[in-house]
XYZ file of C-alpha atoms in Angstrom:
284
model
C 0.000 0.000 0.000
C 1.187 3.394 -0.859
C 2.319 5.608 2.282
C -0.122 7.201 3.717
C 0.103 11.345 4.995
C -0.797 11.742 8.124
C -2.686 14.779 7.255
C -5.160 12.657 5.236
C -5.735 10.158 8.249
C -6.164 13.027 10.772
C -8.094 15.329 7.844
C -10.534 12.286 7.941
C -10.725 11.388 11.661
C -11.588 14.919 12.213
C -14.341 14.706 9.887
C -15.843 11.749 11.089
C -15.347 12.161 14.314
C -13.008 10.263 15.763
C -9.426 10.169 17.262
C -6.429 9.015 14.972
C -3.470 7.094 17.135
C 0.330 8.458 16.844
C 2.648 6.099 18.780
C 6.212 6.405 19.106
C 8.552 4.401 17.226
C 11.777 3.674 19.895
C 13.279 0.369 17.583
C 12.041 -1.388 15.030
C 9.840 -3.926 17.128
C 7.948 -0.994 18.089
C 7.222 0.072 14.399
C 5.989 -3.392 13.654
C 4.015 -4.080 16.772
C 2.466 -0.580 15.843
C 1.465 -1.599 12.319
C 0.447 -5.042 13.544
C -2.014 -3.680 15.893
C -3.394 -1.299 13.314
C -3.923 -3.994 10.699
C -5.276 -6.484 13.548
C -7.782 -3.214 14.267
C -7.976 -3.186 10.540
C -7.704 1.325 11.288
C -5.220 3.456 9.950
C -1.945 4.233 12.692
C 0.747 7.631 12.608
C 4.485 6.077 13.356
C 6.091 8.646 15.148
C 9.558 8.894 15.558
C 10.579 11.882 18.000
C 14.400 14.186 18.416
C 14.944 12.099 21.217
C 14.649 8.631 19.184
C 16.813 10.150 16.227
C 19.452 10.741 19.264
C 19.925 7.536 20.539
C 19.792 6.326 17.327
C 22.439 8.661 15.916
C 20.780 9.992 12.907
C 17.497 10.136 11.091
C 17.699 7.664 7.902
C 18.285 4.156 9.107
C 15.346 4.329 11.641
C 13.162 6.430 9.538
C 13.856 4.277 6.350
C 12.852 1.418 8.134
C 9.427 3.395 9.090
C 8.712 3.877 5.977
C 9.265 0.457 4.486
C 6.768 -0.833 7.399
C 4.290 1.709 6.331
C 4.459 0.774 2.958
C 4.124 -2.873 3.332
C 1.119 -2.773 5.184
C -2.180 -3.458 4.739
C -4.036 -0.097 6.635
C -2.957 3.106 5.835
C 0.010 3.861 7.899
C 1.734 7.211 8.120
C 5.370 8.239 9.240
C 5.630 11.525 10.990
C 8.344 13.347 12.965
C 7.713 14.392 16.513
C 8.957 17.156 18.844
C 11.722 18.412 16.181
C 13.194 21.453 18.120
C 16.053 21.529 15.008
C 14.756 23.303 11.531
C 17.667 20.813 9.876
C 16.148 17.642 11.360
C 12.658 19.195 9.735
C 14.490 19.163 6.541
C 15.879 15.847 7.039
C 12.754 13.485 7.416
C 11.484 15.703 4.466
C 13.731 15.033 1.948
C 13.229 11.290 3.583
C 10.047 10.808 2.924
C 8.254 12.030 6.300
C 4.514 12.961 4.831
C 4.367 15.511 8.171
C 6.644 16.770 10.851
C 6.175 18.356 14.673
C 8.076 21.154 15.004
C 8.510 22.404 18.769
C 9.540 25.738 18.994
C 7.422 25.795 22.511
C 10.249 26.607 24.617
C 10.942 29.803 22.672
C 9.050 33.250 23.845
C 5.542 33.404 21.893
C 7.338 35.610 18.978
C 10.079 34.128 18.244
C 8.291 30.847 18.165
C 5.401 32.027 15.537
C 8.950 33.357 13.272
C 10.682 30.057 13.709
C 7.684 27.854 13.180
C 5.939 30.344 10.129
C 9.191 29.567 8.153
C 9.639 25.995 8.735
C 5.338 25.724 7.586
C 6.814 27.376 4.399
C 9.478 25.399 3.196
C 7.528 21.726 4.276
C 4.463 23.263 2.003
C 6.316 23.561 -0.696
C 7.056 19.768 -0.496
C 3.321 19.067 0.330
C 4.381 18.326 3.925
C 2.046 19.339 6.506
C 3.037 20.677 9.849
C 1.905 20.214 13.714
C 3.557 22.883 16.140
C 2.743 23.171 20.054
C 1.285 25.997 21.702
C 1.010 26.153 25.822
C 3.817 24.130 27.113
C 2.947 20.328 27.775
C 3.844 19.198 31.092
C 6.805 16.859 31.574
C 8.815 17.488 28.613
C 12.652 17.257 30.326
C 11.254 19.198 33.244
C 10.670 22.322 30.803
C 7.241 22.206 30.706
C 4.974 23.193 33.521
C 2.183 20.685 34.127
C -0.224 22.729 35.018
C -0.061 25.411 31.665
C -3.409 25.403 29.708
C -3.864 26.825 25.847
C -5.754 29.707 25.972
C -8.045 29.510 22.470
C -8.132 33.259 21.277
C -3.811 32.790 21.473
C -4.079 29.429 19.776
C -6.101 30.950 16.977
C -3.741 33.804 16.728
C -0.742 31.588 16.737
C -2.409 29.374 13.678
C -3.082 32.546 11.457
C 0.252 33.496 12.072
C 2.326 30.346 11.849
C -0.132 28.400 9.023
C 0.484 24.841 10.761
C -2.025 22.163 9.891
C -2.442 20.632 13.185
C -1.279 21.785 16.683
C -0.773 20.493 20.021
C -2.391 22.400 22.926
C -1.857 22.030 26.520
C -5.506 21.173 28.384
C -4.598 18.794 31.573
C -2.338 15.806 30.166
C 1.591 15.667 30.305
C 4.207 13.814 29.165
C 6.327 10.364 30.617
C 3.348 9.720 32.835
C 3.429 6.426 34.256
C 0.254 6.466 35.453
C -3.419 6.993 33.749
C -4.665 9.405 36.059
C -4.395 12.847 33.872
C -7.494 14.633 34.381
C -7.889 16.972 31.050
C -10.123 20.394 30.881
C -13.129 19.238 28.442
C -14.648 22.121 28.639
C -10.946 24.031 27.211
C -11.153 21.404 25.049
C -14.126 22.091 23.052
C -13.381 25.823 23.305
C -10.056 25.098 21.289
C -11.898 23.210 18.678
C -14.426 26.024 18.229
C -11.444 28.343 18.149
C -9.074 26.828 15.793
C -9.296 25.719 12.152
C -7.066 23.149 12.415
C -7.170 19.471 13.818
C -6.278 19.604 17.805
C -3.324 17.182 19.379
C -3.327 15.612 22.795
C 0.381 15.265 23.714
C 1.153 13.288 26.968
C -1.958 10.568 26.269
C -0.309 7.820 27.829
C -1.740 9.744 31.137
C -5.401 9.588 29.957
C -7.455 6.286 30.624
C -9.290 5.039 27.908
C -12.892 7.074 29.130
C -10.691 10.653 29.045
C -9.238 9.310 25.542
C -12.568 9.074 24.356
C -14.030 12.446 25.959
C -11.126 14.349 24.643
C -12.011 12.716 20.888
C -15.508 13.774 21.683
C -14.724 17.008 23.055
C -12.637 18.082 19.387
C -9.288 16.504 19.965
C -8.094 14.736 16.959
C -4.363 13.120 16.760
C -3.900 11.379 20.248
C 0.084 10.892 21.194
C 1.211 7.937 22.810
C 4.487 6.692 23.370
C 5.091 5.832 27.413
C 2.094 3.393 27.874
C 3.566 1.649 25.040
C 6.934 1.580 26.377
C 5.360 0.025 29.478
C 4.063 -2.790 28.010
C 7.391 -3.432 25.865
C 9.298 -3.541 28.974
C 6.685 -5.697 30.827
C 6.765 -8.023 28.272
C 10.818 -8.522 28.189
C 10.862 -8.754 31.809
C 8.281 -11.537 31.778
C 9.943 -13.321 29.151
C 13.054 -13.557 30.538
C 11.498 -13.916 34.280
C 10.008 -16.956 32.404
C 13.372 -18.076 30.753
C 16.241 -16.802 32.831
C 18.696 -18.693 30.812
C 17.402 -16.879 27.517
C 19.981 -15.285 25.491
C 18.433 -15.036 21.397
C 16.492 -11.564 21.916
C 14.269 -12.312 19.301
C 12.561 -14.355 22.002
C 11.680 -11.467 24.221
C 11.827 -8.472 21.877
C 9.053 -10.947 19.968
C 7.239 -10.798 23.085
C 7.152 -7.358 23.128
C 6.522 -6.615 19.800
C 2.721 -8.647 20.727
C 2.508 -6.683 23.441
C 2.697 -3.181 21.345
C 0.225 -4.807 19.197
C -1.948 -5.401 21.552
C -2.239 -2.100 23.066
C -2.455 -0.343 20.044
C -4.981 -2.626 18.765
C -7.255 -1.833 21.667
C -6.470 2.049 22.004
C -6.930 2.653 18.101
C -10.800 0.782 18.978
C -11.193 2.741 21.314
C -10.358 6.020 19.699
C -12.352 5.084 16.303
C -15.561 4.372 18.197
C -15.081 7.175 20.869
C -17.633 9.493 18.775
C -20.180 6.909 20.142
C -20.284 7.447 23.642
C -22.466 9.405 26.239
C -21.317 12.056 28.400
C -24.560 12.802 29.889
C-alpha cells in the first residue's frame, strides 16, 4: 500500500469524528508491533519517531527508512511523521526522507520568536506538500521544561495558527508527558473551546496519562491526533521482563523483543478501537 500522509488520516478522523493514534517508534519492534495492531484493528496508525529517538539512534535515515518500508508494506494506511523536532535541519531531514508531516517544537521559545521560527519551517515543508503540527502552551513533563499545570488559551491558539499556518497543533488542556500512570485529568470544557477556536485538527500530547474514558471524551470534546508513546513503552518492557522472568537462561532476543513486539500490538490494537468508536459514547 502506498504511504499514507498523516494529514489525510487526521483530515478524515476529524471529519468523522473520531481520534487518529500516533505512537512512538523507539526500535524497530515498536514500528511493527504498531502496524500489527493497526492492521489487527484493521484502522489506519501515525508512526512517530521523535528528536529524542533520532538521538539515541544517531541519525534520522536508518530508523526512519525502516518506518517507511513498514508503512508501505502494510495493509491499513500507515503514516510516518516526525515528533517534537526542536532543530529546523532535522525538519528538513525526514522531508527530503520521505516524512509525509513533521512536529516542530519551537514551545520553549518566547511566543514571537516561536510564531517566526515555526511560520518559516510551515513554508518550506508546504512547498514539499508536507504538513506541519507545532505546540502551543507548554505540555507538562517534557525534560522538566514544561509546567504541568499550563493550559492553551483559544483566542492565542487561533492567533498563533493565522500566524504560523500549521495544519495541526498540540495544545496544553490537563495531560503531560512520561506519565506512568493513567490518572491525567484533562479540561473538556478548554477542550471544546479550542476546537471552536481553531481551524485546524487539535493534538493531545502526553496521552499515555489519559485512561481510555478521558481518551474518548477528549475525541468527543474536538481533539483529533492522540500521542502515545510511554504506555507503550510500558508494556514493551513488561513483556521482556516476563519473558526472561520466564526463561532466565534466555539469550536469542528475538525471544523477548518478539514478546514485546505482541505486546505493542496489543495495546495499540485496543487504544486505536477505542479512539475510532469514541464518537459513540455518552457524556450525559
Amino acid at each position: 500500500m502506498p504511504l499514507t500522509p498523516a494529514g489525510e488520516i487526521v483530515t478524515e478522523a476529524r471529519r468523522s469524528g473520531r481520534g487518529a493514534g500516533a505512537f512512538n517508534v523507539i526500535q524497530i519492534e515498536h514500528a511493527e508491533g504498531i502496524v500489527s495492531g493497526a492492521q489487527e484493528a484493521g484502522l489506519p496508525v501515525i508512526l512517530q519517531l521523535s528528536e529524542n529517538t533520532v538521538a539515541y539512534h544517531g541519525t534520522l535515515a536508518p530508523i526512519g527508512a525502516a518506518c517507511l518500508a513498514i508503512a508501505r508494506a502494510a495493509t491499513v494506511p500507515v503514516a510516518v511523521h516526525l515528533d517534537h523536532a526542536t532543530r529546523p535541519g532535522l525538519v528538513d531531514e525526514a522531508v527530503e526522507l520521505g516524512f509525509g508531516s513533521v512536529m516542530f517544537d519551537a514551545s520553549a521559545l518566547p511566543y514571537a520568536a516561536n510564531v517566526t521560527a515555526t511560520a518559516d519551517v510551515v513554508r518550506r515543508a508546504r512547498r514539499r506538500g508536507v504538513l506541519v503540527e507545532a505546540e502551543l502552551g507548554e505540555i507538562g513533563g517534557k525534560d522538566g521544561v514544561h509546567a504541568p499545570g499550563a493550559r492553551t488559551e483559544p483566542g492565542e491558539a487561533s492567533a498563533y495558527v493565522e500566524a504560523t499556518g500549521v495544519g495541526a497543533l498540540a495544545v496544553a488542556v490537563g495531560s503531560s508527558h512520561a506519565m506512568l500512570t493513567r490518572d491525567a485529568v484533562l479540561d473538556f470544557d478548554l477542550i471544546a473551546a479550542l476546537r471552536d477556536a481553531v481551524p485546524v485538527p487539535l493534538v493531545l500530547h502526553g496521552s499515555s496519562g489519559v485512561p481510555d474514558d478521558g481518551l474518548a471524551r477528549a475525541v468527543r470534546h474536538g481533539m483529533t491526533k492522540i500521542n502515545i508513546a510511554t504506555h507503550l513503552n510500558q508494556a514493551f518492557t513488561a513483556a521482556v521482563r516476563g519473558s526472561l522472568a520466564d526463561r532466565p537462561g534466555k539469550v536469542d532476543p528475538r525471544g523477548y523483543l518478539g514478546a514485546a513486539r505482541d505486546a505493542v500490538a496489543a495495546q495499540v490494537a485496543h487504544l486505536l478501537r477505542v479512539l475510532h468508536t469514541a464518537h459513540q459514547g455518552d457524556d450525559t
